[in-house]
C-alpha atoms as a PDB file:
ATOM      1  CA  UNK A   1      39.894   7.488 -25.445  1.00  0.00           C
ATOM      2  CA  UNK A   2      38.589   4.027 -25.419  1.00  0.00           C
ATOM      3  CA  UNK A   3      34.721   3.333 -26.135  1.00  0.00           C
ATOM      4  CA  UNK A   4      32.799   3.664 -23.330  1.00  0.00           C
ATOM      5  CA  UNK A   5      31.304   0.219 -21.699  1.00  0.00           C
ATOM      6  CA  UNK A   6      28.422  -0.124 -19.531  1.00  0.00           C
ATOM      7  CA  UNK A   7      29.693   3.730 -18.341  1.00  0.00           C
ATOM      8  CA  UNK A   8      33.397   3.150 -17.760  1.00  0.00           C
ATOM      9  CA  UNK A   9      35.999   2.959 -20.895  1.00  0.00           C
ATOM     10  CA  UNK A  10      38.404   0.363 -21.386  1.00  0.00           C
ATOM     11  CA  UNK A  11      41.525   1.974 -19.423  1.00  0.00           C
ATOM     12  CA  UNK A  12      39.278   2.746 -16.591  1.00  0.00           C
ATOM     13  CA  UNK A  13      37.729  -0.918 -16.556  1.00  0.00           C
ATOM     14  CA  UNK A  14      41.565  -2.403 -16.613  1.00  0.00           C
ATOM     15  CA  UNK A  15      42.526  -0.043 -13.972  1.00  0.00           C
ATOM     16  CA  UNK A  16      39.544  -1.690 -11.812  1.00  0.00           C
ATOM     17  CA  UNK A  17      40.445  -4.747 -12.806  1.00  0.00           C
ATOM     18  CA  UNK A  18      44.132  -4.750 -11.788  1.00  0.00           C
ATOM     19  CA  UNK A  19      42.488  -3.122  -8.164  1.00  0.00           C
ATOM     20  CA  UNK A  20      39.999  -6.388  -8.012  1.00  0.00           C
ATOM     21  CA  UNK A  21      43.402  -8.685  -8.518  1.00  0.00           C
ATOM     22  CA  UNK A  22      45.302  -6.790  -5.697  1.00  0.00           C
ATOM     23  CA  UNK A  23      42.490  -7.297  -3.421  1.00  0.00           C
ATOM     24  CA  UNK A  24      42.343 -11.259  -4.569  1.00  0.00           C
ATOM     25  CA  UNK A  25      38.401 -10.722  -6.019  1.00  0.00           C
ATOM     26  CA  UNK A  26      39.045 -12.646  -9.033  1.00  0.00           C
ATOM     27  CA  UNK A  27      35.515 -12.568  -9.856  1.00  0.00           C
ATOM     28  CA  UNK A  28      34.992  -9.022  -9.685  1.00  0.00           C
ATOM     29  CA  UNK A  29      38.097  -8.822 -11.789  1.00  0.00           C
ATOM     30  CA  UNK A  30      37.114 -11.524 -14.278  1.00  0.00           C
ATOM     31  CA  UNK A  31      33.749  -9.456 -14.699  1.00  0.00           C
ATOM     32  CA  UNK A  32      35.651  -6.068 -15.419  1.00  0.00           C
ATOM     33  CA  UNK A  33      38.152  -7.826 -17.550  1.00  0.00           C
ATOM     34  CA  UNK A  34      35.261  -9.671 -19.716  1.00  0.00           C
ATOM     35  CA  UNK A  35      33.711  -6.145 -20.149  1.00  0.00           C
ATOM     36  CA  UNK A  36      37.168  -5.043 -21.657  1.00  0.00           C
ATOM     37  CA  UNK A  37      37.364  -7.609 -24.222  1.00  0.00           C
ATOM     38  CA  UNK A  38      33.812  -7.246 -25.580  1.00  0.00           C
ATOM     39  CA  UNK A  39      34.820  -4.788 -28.043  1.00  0.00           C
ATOM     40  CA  UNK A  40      36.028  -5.133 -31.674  1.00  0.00           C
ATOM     41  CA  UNK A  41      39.177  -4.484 -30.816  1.00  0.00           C
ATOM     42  CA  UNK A  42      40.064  -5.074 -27.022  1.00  0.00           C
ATOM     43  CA  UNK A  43      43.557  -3.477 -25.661  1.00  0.00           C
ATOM     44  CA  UNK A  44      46.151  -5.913 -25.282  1.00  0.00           C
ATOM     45  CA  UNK A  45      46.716  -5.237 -21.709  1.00  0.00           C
ATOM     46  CA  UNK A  46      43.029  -6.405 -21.138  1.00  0.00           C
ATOM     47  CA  UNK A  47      44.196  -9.390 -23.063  1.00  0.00           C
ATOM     48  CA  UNK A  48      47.305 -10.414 -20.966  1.00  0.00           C
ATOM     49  CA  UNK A  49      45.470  -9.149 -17.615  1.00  0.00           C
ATOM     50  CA  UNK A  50      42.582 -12.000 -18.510  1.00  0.00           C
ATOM     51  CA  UNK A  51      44.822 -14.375 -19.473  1.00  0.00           C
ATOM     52  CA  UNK A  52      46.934 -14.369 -15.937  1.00  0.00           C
ATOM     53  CA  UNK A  53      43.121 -14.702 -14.674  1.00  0.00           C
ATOM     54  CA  UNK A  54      42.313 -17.392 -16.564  1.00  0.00           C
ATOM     55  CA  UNK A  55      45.278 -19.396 -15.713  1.00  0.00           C
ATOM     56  CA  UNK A  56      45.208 -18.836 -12.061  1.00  0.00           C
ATOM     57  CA  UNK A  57      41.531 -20.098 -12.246  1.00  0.00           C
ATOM     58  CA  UNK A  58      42.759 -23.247 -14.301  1.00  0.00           C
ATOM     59  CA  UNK A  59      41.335 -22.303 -17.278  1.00  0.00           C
ATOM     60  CA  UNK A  60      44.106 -23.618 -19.849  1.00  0.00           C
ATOM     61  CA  UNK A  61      42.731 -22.968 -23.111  1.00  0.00           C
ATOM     62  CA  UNK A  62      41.260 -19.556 -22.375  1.00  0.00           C
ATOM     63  CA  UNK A  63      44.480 -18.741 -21.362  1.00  0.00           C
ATOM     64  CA  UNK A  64      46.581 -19.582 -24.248  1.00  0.00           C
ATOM     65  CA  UNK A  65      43.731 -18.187 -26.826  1.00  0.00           C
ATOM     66  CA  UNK A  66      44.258 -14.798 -25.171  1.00  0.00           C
ATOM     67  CA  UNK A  67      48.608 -14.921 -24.146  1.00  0.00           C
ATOM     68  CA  UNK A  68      48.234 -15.721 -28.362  1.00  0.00           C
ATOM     69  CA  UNK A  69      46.438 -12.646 -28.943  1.00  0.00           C
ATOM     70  CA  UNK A  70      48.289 -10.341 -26.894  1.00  0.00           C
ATOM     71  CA  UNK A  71      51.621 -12.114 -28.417  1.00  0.00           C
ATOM     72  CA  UNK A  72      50.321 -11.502 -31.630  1.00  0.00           C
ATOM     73  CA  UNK A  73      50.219  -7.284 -30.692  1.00  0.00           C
ATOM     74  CA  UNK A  74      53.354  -7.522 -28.791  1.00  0.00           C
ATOM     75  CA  UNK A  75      55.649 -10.039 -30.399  1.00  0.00           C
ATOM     76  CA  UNK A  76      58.601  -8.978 -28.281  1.00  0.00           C
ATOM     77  CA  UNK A  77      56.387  -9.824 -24.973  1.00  0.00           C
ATOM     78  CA  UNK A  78      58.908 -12.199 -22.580  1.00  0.00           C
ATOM     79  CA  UNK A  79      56.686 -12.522 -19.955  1.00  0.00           C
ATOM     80  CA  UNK A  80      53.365 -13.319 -21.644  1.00  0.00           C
ATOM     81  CA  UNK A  81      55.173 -15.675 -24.361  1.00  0.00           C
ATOM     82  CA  UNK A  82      56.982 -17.726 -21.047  1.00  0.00           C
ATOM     83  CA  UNK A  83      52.888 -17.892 -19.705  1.00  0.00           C
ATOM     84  CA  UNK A  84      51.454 -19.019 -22.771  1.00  0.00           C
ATOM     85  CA  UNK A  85      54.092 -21.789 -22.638  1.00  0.00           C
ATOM     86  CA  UNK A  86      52.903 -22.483 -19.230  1.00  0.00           C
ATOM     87  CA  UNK A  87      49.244 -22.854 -20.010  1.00  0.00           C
ATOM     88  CA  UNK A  88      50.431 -25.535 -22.741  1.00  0.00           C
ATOM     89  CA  UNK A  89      52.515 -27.233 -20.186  1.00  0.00           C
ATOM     90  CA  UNK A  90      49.956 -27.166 -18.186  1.00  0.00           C
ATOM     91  CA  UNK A  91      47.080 -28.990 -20.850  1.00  0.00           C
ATOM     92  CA  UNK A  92      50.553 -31.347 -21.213  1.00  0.00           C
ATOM     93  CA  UNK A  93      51.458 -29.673 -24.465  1.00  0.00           C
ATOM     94  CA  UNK A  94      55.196 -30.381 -23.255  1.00  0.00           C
ATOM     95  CA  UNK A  95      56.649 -29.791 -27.017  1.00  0.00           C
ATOM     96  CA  UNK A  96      54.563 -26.280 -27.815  1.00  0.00           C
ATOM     97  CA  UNK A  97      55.895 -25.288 -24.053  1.00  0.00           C
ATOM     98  CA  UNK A  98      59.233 -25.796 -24.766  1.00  0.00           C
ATOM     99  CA  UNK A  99      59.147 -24.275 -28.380  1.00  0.00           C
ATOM    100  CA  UNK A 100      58.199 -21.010 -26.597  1.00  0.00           C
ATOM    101  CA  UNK A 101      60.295 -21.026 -23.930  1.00  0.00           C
ATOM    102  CA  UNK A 102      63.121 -21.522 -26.258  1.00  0.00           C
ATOM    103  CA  UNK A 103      62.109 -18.413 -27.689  1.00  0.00           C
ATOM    104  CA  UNK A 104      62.388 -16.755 -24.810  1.00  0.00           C
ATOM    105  CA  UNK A 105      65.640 -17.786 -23.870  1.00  0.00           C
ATOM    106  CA  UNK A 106      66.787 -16.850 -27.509  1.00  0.00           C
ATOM    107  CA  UNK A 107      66.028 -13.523 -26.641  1.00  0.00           C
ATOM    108  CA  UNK A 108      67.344 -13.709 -22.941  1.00  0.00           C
ATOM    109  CA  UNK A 109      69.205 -17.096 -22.487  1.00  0.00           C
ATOM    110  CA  UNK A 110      69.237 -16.741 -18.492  1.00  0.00           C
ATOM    111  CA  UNK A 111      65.650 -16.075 -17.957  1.00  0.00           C
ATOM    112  CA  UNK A 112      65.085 -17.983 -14.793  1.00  0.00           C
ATOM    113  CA  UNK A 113      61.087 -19.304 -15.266  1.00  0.00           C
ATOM    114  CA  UNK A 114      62.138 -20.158 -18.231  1.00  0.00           C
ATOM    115  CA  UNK A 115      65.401 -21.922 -17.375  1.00  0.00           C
ATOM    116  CA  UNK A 116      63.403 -24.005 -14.697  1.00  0.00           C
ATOM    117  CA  UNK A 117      60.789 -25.037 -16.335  1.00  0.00           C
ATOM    118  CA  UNK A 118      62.538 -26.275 -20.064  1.00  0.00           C
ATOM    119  CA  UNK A 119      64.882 -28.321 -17.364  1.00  0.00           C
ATOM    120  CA  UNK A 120      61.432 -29.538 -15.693  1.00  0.00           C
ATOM    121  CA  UNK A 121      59.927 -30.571 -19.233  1.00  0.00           C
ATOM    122  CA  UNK A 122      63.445 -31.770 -20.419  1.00  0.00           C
ATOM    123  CA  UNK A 123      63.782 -33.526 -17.151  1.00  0.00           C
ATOM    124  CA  UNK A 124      59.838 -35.590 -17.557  1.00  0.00           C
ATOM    125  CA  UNK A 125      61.036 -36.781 -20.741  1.00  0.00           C
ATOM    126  CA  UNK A 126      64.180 -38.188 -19.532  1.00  0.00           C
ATOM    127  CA  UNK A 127      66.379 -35.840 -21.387  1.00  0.00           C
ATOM    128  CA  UNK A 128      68.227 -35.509 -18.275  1.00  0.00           C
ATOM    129  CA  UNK A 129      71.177 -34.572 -19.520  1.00  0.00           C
ATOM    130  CA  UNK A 130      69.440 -31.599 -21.032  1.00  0.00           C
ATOM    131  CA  UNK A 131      67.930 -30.960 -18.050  1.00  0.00           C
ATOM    132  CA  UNK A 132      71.340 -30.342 -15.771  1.00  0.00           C
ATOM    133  CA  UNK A 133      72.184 -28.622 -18.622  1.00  0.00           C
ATOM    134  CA  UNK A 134      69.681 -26.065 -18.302  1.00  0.00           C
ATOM    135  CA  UNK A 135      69.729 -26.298 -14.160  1.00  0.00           C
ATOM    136  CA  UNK A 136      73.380 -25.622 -14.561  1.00  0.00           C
ATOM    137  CA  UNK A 137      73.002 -22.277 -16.331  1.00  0.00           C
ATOM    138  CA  UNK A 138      70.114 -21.350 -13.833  1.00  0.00           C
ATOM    139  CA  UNK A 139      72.273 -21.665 -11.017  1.00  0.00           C
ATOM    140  CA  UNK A 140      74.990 -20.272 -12.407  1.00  0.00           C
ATOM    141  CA  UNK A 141      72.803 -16.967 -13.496  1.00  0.00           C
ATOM    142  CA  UNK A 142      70.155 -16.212 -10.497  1.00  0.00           C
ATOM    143  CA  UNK A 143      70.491 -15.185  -7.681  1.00  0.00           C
ATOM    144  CA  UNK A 144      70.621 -17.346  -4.630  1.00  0.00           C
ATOM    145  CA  UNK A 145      67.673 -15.729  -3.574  1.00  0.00           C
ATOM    146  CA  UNK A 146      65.753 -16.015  -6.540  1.00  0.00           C
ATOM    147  CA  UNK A 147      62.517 -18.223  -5.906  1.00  0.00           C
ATOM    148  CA  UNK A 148      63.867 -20.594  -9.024  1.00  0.00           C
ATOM    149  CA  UNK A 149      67.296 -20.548  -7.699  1.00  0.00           C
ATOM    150  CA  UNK A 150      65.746 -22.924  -4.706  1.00  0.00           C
ATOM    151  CA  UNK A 151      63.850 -25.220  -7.097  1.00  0.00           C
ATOM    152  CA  UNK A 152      66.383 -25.417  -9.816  1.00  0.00           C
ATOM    153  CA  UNK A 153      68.908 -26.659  -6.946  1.00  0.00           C
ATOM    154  CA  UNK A 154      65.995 -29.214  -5.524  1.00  0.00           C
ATOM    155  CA  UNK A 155      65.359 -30.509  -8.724  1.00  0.00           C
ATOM    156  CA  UNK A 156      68.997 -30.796  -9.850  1.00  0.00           C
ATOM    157  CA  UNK A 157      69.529 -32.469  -6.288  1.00  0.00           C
ATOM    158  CA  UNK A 158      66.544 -34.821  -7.347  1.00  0.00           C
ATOM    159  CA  UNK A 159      67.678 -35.816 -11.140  1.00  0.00           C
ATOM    160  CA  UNK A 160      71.342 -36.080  -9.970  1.00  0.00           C
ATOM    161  CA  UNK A 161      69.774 -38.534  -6.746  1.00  0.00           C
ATOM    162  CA  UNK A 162      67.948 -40.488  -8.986  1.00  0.00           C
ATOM    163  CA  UNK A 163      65.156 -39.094  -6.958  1.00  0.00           C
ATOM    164  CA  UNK A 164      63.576 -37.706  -9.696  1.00  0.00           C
ATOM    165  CA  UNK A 165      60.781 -40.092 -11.476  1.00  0.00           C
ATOM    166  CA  UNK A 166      59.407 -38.953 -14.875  1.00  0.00           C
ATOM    167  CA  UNK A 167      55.203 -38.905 -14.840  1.00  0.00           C
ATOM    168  CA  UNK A 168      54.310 -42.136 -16.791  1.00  0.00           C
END
């Protein structure tokens, strides 16, 4: 059993937590969550779970301190290594976020955030043959109704319109 904080333990606080997202009271969540990781050795679901929060509220760097945390318990973690390159891409860390999301693809080559958004970052630094490259394989792998399916094709349909203009 986890230590007990402020009366509720660390499972029950997550568990509160995870209610507080459903409901969209990201405060409340955030408060449960920070409760969680004040102990010497926080679970790394609390981790992950604050570091979603974090992002959503724009909070880059928080983010990535804690997605590296919970990485570093759970090196096998797809999900949370494909959002810590996010929150890099996000500060415009564009090589760090496409070191990781090479890594995931090593491990599953057709994962489809991670498909779109190495073609997205290939594509802003005019490696735009690398970029169809990777839009290629994500069409050819998801599903047609697969939310990255759509973009993939609308950003291929940009690049290959010359529609597409790299931020300067």
């Amino acid at each position: 059993m986890s230590s007990s904080l402020n009366g509720f333990d660390a499972d029950e606080l997550l568990a509160l937590a995870r209610l507080a997202i459903e409901r969209n009271d990201i405060e409340s969540a955030l408060a449960k969550l920070k409760q969680a990781l004040a102990v010497e050795k926080p679970l790394a679901e609390a981790q992950s779970m604050a570091a979603r929060v974090y992002a959503q509220l724009g909070l880059f760097e928080r983010a990535k301190a804690l997605f590296t945390a919970y990485i570093a318990q759970q090196p096998d973690a797809l999900v949370e290594r494909f959002q810590l390159g996010m929150a890099h891409f996000d500060l415009g860390e564009i090589d760090a976020a496409l070191q990781l999301w090479d890594a995931v693809l090593k491990k599953d080559p057709v994962h489809p955030p991670a498909l779109f958004y190495s073609a997205l970052a290939l594509a802003q630094r005019s490696k735009l043959s690398d970029a169809k490259s990777s839009l290629d394989k994500l069409l050819q792998s998801a599903a047609a109704d697969n939310l990255y399916f759509g973009r993939g094709k609308d950003l291929l349909n940009a690049i290959n319109s010359g529609q597409f203009a790299a931020p300067q």
